Amino acid sequence: MTDSVKLTCAACGQTNRVPVARLAAAPKCGVCGSALTDGRVADLDAAAHDKATRNDDLPLLVDYWAPWCGPCRAMAPEFAKAAKTLAPHVRLAKLNTEDHPAISTRAGIRGIPALILYHRGREVARLAGARPASDIVAFVRSHTATPSHPPVS
């Protein structure tokens, strides 16, 4: 791995360069001060989505969801658990497909919830349907070379 990674701030869209050795030390955006790898699910707008999926050096798992979708709402706490487990080496984010239908169409989303794993500008894998945290973590680990993490509780 290189000495630093590029990460897009979900709050302001700024690209940040973070030393790999500092990923677990709660790095913050140099512009707005928002946390970059704190294990929380980031809520993306269209610009941050496009920039992060194209440019980020860490794997990014995006949950494409909508507020009217029952399975999406039911999976939200499980997705949050997975985010805590996978941090700081994988970031998890969500995009509201109702607010951003053009991105949903461009990404080829046919049903929600839909999870797409991106890494260094390309789609790595997809997973459809609501899943428990353990399935989400296993999915990410099976498609990335991440350090080992404790099991999901």
XYZ file of N, CA and C in Angstrom:
459
model
N 0.843 -1.169 0.000
C 0.000 0.000 0.000
C 0.894 1.240 0.000
N 0.417 2.339 -0.561
C 1.193 3.571 -0.608
C 1.218 4.226 0.761
N 1.990 5.285 0.872
C 2.122 5.990 2.145
C 0.891 6.806 2.503
N 0.069 7.190 1.505
C -1.146 7.953 1.774
C -2.245 7.539 0.804
N -3.476 7.860 1.176
C -4.633 7.541 0.347
C -5.463 8.798 0.141
N -6.161 8.849 -1.006
C -7.082 9.946 -1.288
C -8.463 9.534 -0.790
N -9.119 10.449 -0.063
C -10.472 10.221 0.434
C -11.308 11.467 0.168
N -12.504 11.278 -0.335
C -13.416 12.382 -0.574
C -14.266 12.600 0.669
N -14.343 13.846 1.114
C -15.195 14.183 2.255
C -16.653 14.144 1.805
N -17.475 13.365 2.487
C -18.894 13.263 2.143
C -19.633 14.564 2.427
N -19.151 15.345 3.374
C -19.830 16.582 3.757
C -19.600 17.723 2.772
N -18.344 17.907 2.324
C -18.054 19.064 1.471
C -17.515 18.696 0.089
N -17.164 17.433 -0.130
C -16.672 16.990 -1.427
C -15.195 17.213 -1.667
N -14.489 17.730 -0.681
C -13.048 17.985 -0.819
C -12.274 16.667 -0.845
N -11.291 16.575 -1.725
C -10.391 15.426 -1.724
C -9.303 15.675 -0.696
N -9.097 14.703 0.182
C -8.082 14.782 1.229
C -7.067 13.689 1.009
N -5.799 13.976 1.304
C -4.752 12.963 1.271
C -4.433 12.632 2.720
N -4.620 11.349 3.074
C -4.451 10.910 4.462
C -3.344 9.864 4.523
N -2.364 10.053 5.409
C -1.335 9.021 5.580
C -1.985 7.712 6.043
N -1.590 6.609 5.460
C -2.154 5.305 5.808
C -2.013 5.032 7.303
N -0.886 5.413 7.867
C -0.651 5.186 9.293
C -1.630 5.955 10.181
N -2.325 6.959 9.632
C -3.253 7.773 10.421
C -4.728 7.421 10.191
N -4.999 6.415 9.399
C -6.391 6.069 9.105
C -7.196 5.762 10.362
N -6.604 5.074 11.313
C -7.311 4.695 12.538
C -7.334 5.820 13.578
N -6.673 6.943 13.289
C -6.579 8.051 14.246
C -7.642 9.121 13.999
N -8.763 8.742 13.396
C -9.891 9.653 13.152
C -9.497 10.904 12.366
N -8.925 10.736 11.154
C -8.568 11.917 10.369
C -9.809 12.722 9.990
N -9.607 14.022 9.845
C -10.713 14.926 9.507
C -10.405 15.646 8.205
N -11.470 16.098 7.560
C -11.352 16.860 6.323
C -10.587 18.152 6.612
N -9.634 18.465 5.741
C -8.848 19.678 5.898
C -9.632 20.941 5.650
N -10.801 20.855 5.008
C -11.599 22.039 4.712
C -12.708 22.245 5.739
N -13.534 21.202 5.966
C -14.712 21.391 6.825
C -14.591 20.736 8.201
N -13.576 19.895 8.398
C -13.377 19.260 9.696
C -14.218 18.017 9.949
N -14.969 17.553 8.957
C -15.775 16.338 9.128
C -14.877 15.108 9.193
N -15.320 14.121 9.957
C -14.572 12.872 10.088
C -14.562 12.129 8.754
N -13.430 11.498 8.446
C -13.285 10.778 7.179
C -13.372 9.264 7.332
N -12.902 8.712 8.458
C -12.869 7.249 8.624
C -13.339 6.848 10.020
N -14.432 7.433 10.475
C -14.881 7.215 11.854
C -15.819 6.025 12.016
N -16.092 5.298 10.963
C -16.957 4.131 11.068
C -18.430 4.449 10.992
N -18.769 5.658 10.623
C -20.183 6.026 10.421
C -20.520 5.939 8.947
N -21.791 5.707 8.665
C -22.263 5.671 7.289
C -22.430 7.115 6.817
N -21.779 7.449 5.722
C -21.859 8.803 5.163
C -23.065 8.905 4.240
N -23.745 10.027 4.290
C -24.871 10.298 3.403
C -24.337 11.116 2.235
N -24.336 10.551 1.038
C -23.740 11.201 -0.128
C -24.749 11.984 -0.944
N -24.302 13.129 -1.467
C -25.062 13.811 -2.501
C -24.471 13.379 -3.845
N -25.021 13.871 -4.937
C -24.584 13.420 -6.261
C -23.115 13.733 -6.516
N -22.680 14.939 -6.177
C -21.296 15.332 -6.447
C -20.311 14.498 -5.627
N -20.580 14.335 -4.338
C -19.681 13.540 -3.479
C -19.664 12.082 -3.933
N -20.822 11.553 -4.328
C -20.902 10.176 -4.828
C -19.981 9.990 -6.029
N -20.140 10.860 -7.002
C -19.370 10.709 -8.233
C -17.873 10.868 -7.978
N -17.509 11.833 -7.156
C -16.102 12.067 -6.873
C -15.497 10.902 -6.090
N -16.207 10.438 -5.057
C -15.688 9.342 -4.224
C -15.585 8.033 -5.001
N -16.594 7.711 -5.798
C -16.553 6.448 -6.536
C -15.491 6.467 -7.623
N -15.127 7.642 -8.108
C -14.087 7.763 -9.136
C -12.680 7.841 -8.565
N -12.516 8.527 -7.418
C -11.175 8.924 -6.987
C -10.643 8.287 -5.712
N -11.508 7.781 -4.838
C -11.022 7.313 -3.535
C -10.128 6.087 -3.654
N -9.093 6.066 -2.815
C -8.164 4.941 -2.806
C -8.600 3.804 -1.883
N -9.473 4.094 -0.911
C -10.004 3.033 -0.051
C -11.273 2.468 -0.681
N -11.569 1.195 -0.439
C -12.836 0.652 -0.918
C -14.006 1.431 -0.319
N -15.031 1.636 -1.132
C -16.233 2.363 -0.728
C -17.440 1.512 -1.081
N -18.239 1.168 -0.071
C -19.468 0.407 -0.285
C -20.636 1.375 -0.187
N -21.410 1.490 -1.281
C -22.543 2.407 -1.320
C -23.841 1.616 -1.279
N -24.722 2.028 -0.361
C -26.072 1.480 -0.245
C -27.011 2.413 -0.999
N -27.591 1.921 -2.091
C -28.578 2.674 -2.853
C -29.938 2.327 -2.259
N -30.647 3.318 -1.726
C -31.845 3.088 -0.941
C -32.871 4.188 -1.222
N -34.055 4.062 -0.627
C -35.085 5.101 -0.683
C -35.862 5.079 0.637
N -36.352 6.233 1.082
C -37.038 6.297 2.381
C -38.342 5.492 2.437
N -38.984 5.255 1.319
C -40.245 4.506 1.303
C -40.024 2.991 1.307
N -38.772 2.550 1.182
C -38.437 1.131 1.062
C -38.282 0.503 2.451
N -39.196 -0.364 2.815
C -39.151 -1.045 4.113
C -37.874 -1.844 4.337
N -37.471 -2.702 3.384
C -36.227 -3.447 3.569
C -35.006 -2.532 3.708
N -35.024 -1.396 3.010
C -33.909 -0.436 3.126
C -33.824 0.106 4.546
N -34.955 0.498 5.096
C -34.975 1.033 6.463
C -34.605 -0.041 7.471
N -35.054 -1.276 7.236
C -34.735 -2.381 8.146
C -33.249 -2.716 8.123
N -32.603 -2.552 6.970
C -31.195 -2.884 6.852
C -30.287 -1.773 7.392
N -30.777 -0.566 7.544
C -29.938 0.576 7.945
C -29.119 0.312 9.211
N -29.692 -0.238 10.287
C -28.868 -0.497 11.473
C -27.785 -1.560 11.226
N -28.069 -2.526 10.393
C -27.090 -3.561 10.054
C -25.954 -2.971 9.214
N -26.304 -2.071 8.314
C -25.300 -1.395 7.494
C -24.388 -0.550 8.386
N -24.980 0.106 9.385
C -24.199 0.913 10.338
C -23.249 0.026 11.148
N -23.707 -1.165 11.560
C -22.828 -2.100 12.283
C -21.651 -2.517 11.403
N -21.946 -2.800 10.142
C -20.886 -3.203 9.210
C -19.875 -2.069 9.020
N -20.355 -0.830 8.983
C -19.463 0.320 8.823
C -18.489 0.412 9.986
N -18.981 0.198 11.202
C -18.111 0.233 12.387
C -17.071 -0.886 12.321
N -17.484 -2.062 11.884
C -16.591 -3.214 11.818
C -15.498 -3.027 10.771
N -15.845 -2.456 9.628
C -14.906 -2.350 8.515
C -14.000 -1.119 8.582
N -14.366 -0.141 9.392
C -13.551 1.082 9.505
C -12.220 0.738 10.160
N -11.179 1.411 9.822
C -11.038 2.553 8.923
C -10.574 2.174 7.513
N -10.534 0.884 7.190
C -9.964 0.453 5.918
C -10.972 0.354 4.783
N -12.255 0.450 5.112
C -13.332 0.480 4.121
C -14.330 1.505 4.621
N -14.839 2.338 3.709
C -15.852 3.315 4.105
C -17.199 2.889 3.532
N -18.273 3.133 4.292
C -19.627 2.829 3.853
C -20.409 4.124 3.735
N -21.243 4.191 2.699
C -22.033 5.391 2.442
C -23.379 4.976 1.872
N -24.308 5.923 1.872
C -25.616 5.645 1.293
C -26.003 6.787 0.364
N -26.807 6.446 -0.645
C -27.314 7.433 -1.587
C -28.802 7.197 -1.759
N -29.582 8.246 -1.545
C -31.036 8.183 -1.683
C -31.378 8.214 -3.176
N -31.892 7.099 -3.693
C -32.196 6.997 -5.119
C -33.386 7.854 -5.513
N -34.239 8.184 -4.571
C -35.373 9.059 -4.862
C -34.895 10.487 -5.114
N -33.893 10.921 -4.355
C -33.333 12.267 -4.528
C -32.371 12.348 -5.705
N -31.789 11.220 -6.107
C -30.775 11.198 -7.164
C -31.078 10.111 -8.194
N -32.218 10.219 -8.907
C -32.595 9.157 -9.851
C -31.618 8.993 -11.020
N -30.943 10.055 -11.421
C -30.004 9.942 -12.543
C -28.833 9.030 -12.180
N -28.358 9.124 -10.949
C -27.260 8.251 -10.517
C -27.740 6.813 -10.456
N -28.948 6.615 -9.951
C -29.526 5.277 -9.874
C -29.611 4.645 -11.266
N -30.053 5.427 -12.230
C -30.161 4.939 -13.607
C -28.784 4.635 -14.176
N -27.849 5.565 -13.994
C -26.489 5.391 -14.505
C -25.799 4.174 -13.890
N -26.080 3.901 -12.610
C -25.472 2.754 -11.924
C -26.190 1.440 -12.248
N -27.296 1.523 -12.952
C -28.026 0.309 -13.323
C -28.742 -0.339 -12.158
N -29.229 0.476 -11.229
C -29.946 -0.049 -10.072
C -31.332 -0.502 -10.527
N -31.644 -1.774 -10.318
C -32.932 -2.341 -10.730
C -33.870 -2.546 -9.553
N -33.311 -2.669 -8.358
C -34.094 -2.857 -7.145
C -33.271 -2.382 -5.962
N -33.975 -2.037 -4.899
C -33.286 -1.553 -3.703
C -33.724 -2.358 -2.499
N -32.890 -2.466 -1.480
C -31.554 -1.918 -1.392
C -30.579 -2.656 -2.314
N -29.650 -1.897 -2.833
C -28.590 -2.449 -3.675
C -27.260 -1.929 -3.142
N -26.318 -2.811 -2.962
C -24.995 -2.440 -2.481
C -23.992 -2.594 -3.618
N -23.206 -1.537 -3.847
C -22.152 -1.603 -4.862
C -20.837 -1.231 -4.187
N -19.851 -2.092 -4.372
C -18.522 -1.871 -3.830
C -17.639 -1.274 -4.926
N -17.051 -0.104 -4.618
C -16.149 0.590 -5.546
C -14.746 0.602 -4.950
N -13.756 0.597 -5.834
C -12.366 0.736 -5.387
C -11.556 1.342 -6.520
N -10.923 2.455 -6.220
C -10.050 3.155 -7.171
C -10.691 3.371 -8.530
N -11.915 3.885 -8.512
C -12.561 4.305 -9.737
C -13.320 3.256 -10.513
N -13.441 2.064 -9.944
C -14.212 1.052 -10.683
C -15.118 0.261 -9.751
N -16.185 -0.242 -10.332
C -17.086 -1.107 -9.578
C -16.422 -2.466 -9.425
N -16.401 -2.961 -8.178
C -15.774 -4.251 -7.892
C -16.823 -5.359 -7.836
N -17.954 -5.103 -7.159
C -18.971 -6.139 -6.987
C -20.286 -5.508 -6.551
N -21.369 -6.286 -6.683
C -22.715 -5.866 -6.270
C -23.346 -6.923 -5.393
N -24.255 -6.447 -4.534
C -25.035 -7.343 -3.686
C -26.433 -6.752 -3.585
N -27.454 -7.553 -3.883
C -28.833 -7.061 -3.863
C -29.572 -7.550 -2.625
N -30.485 -6.728 -2.144
C -31.362 -7.111 -1.050
C -30.826 -6.746 0.318
N -31.738 -6.712 1.275
C -31.385 -6.399 2.661
C -30.574 -7.553 3.243
N -29.508 -7.213 3.970
C -28.599 -8.216 4.516
C -28.240 -7.884 5.949
N -27.934 -8.892 6.763
C -27.408 -8.613 8.098
C -25.962 -8.116 7.994
N -25.488 -7.486 9.052
C -24.135 -6.929 9.070
C -23.085 -7.982 8.729
N -23.247 -9.184 9.244
C -22.243 -10.228 8.989
C -22.127 -10.548 7.498
N -23.246 -10.544 6.775
C -23.208 -10.784 5.323
C -22.530 -9.630 4.591
N -22.804 -8.407 5.034
C -22.213 -7.224 4.399
C -20.693 -7.251 4.593
N -20.260 -7.529 5.810
C -18.825 -7.593 6.104
C -18.169 -8.715 5.291
N -18.787 -9.876 5.247
C -18.228 -11.000 4.484
C -18.143 -10.665 2.996
N -19.160 -9.999 2.466
C -19.172 -9.582 1.062
C -17.980 -8.671 0.772
N -17.792 -7.650 1.617
C -16.682 -6.706 1.412
C -15.347 -7.418 1.521
N -15.180 -8.214 2.543
C -13.900 -8.913 2.744
C -13.586 -9.879 1.619
N -14.619 -10.468 1.026
C -14.377 -11.416 -0.063
C -13.914 -10.717 -1.345
N -14.110 -9.401 -1.414
C -13.740 -8.659 -2.620
C -12.636 -7.632 -2.403
N -12.089 -7.578 -1.183
C -11.013 -6.626 -0.901
C -9.934 -7.304 -0.077
N -8.791 -6.682 -0.052
C -7.689 -7.168 0.776
C -7.601 -6.237 1.978
N -8.524 -6.419 2.947
C -8.542 -5.563 4.121
C -7.929 -6.297 5.302
N -7.337 -5.563 6.226
C -6.816 -6.214 7.435
C -7.953 -6.893 8.180
N -7.626 -7.880 8.978
C -8.679 -8.587 9.706
C -9.301 -7.670 10.759
N -10.557 -7.896 10.979
C -11.346 -7.123 11.932
C -12.053 -8.085 12.873
N -12.491 -7.611 14.021
C -13.251 -8.488 14.907
C -14.594 -8.835 14.275
N -15.194 -9.948 14.658
C -16.485 -10.312 14.097
C -17.572 -9.329 14.497
N -18.607 -9.260 13.668
C -19.754 -8.402 13.933
C -20.538 -8.969 15.096
N -20.902 -8.132 16.053
C -21.691 -8.618 17.202
C -23.156 -8.342 17.017
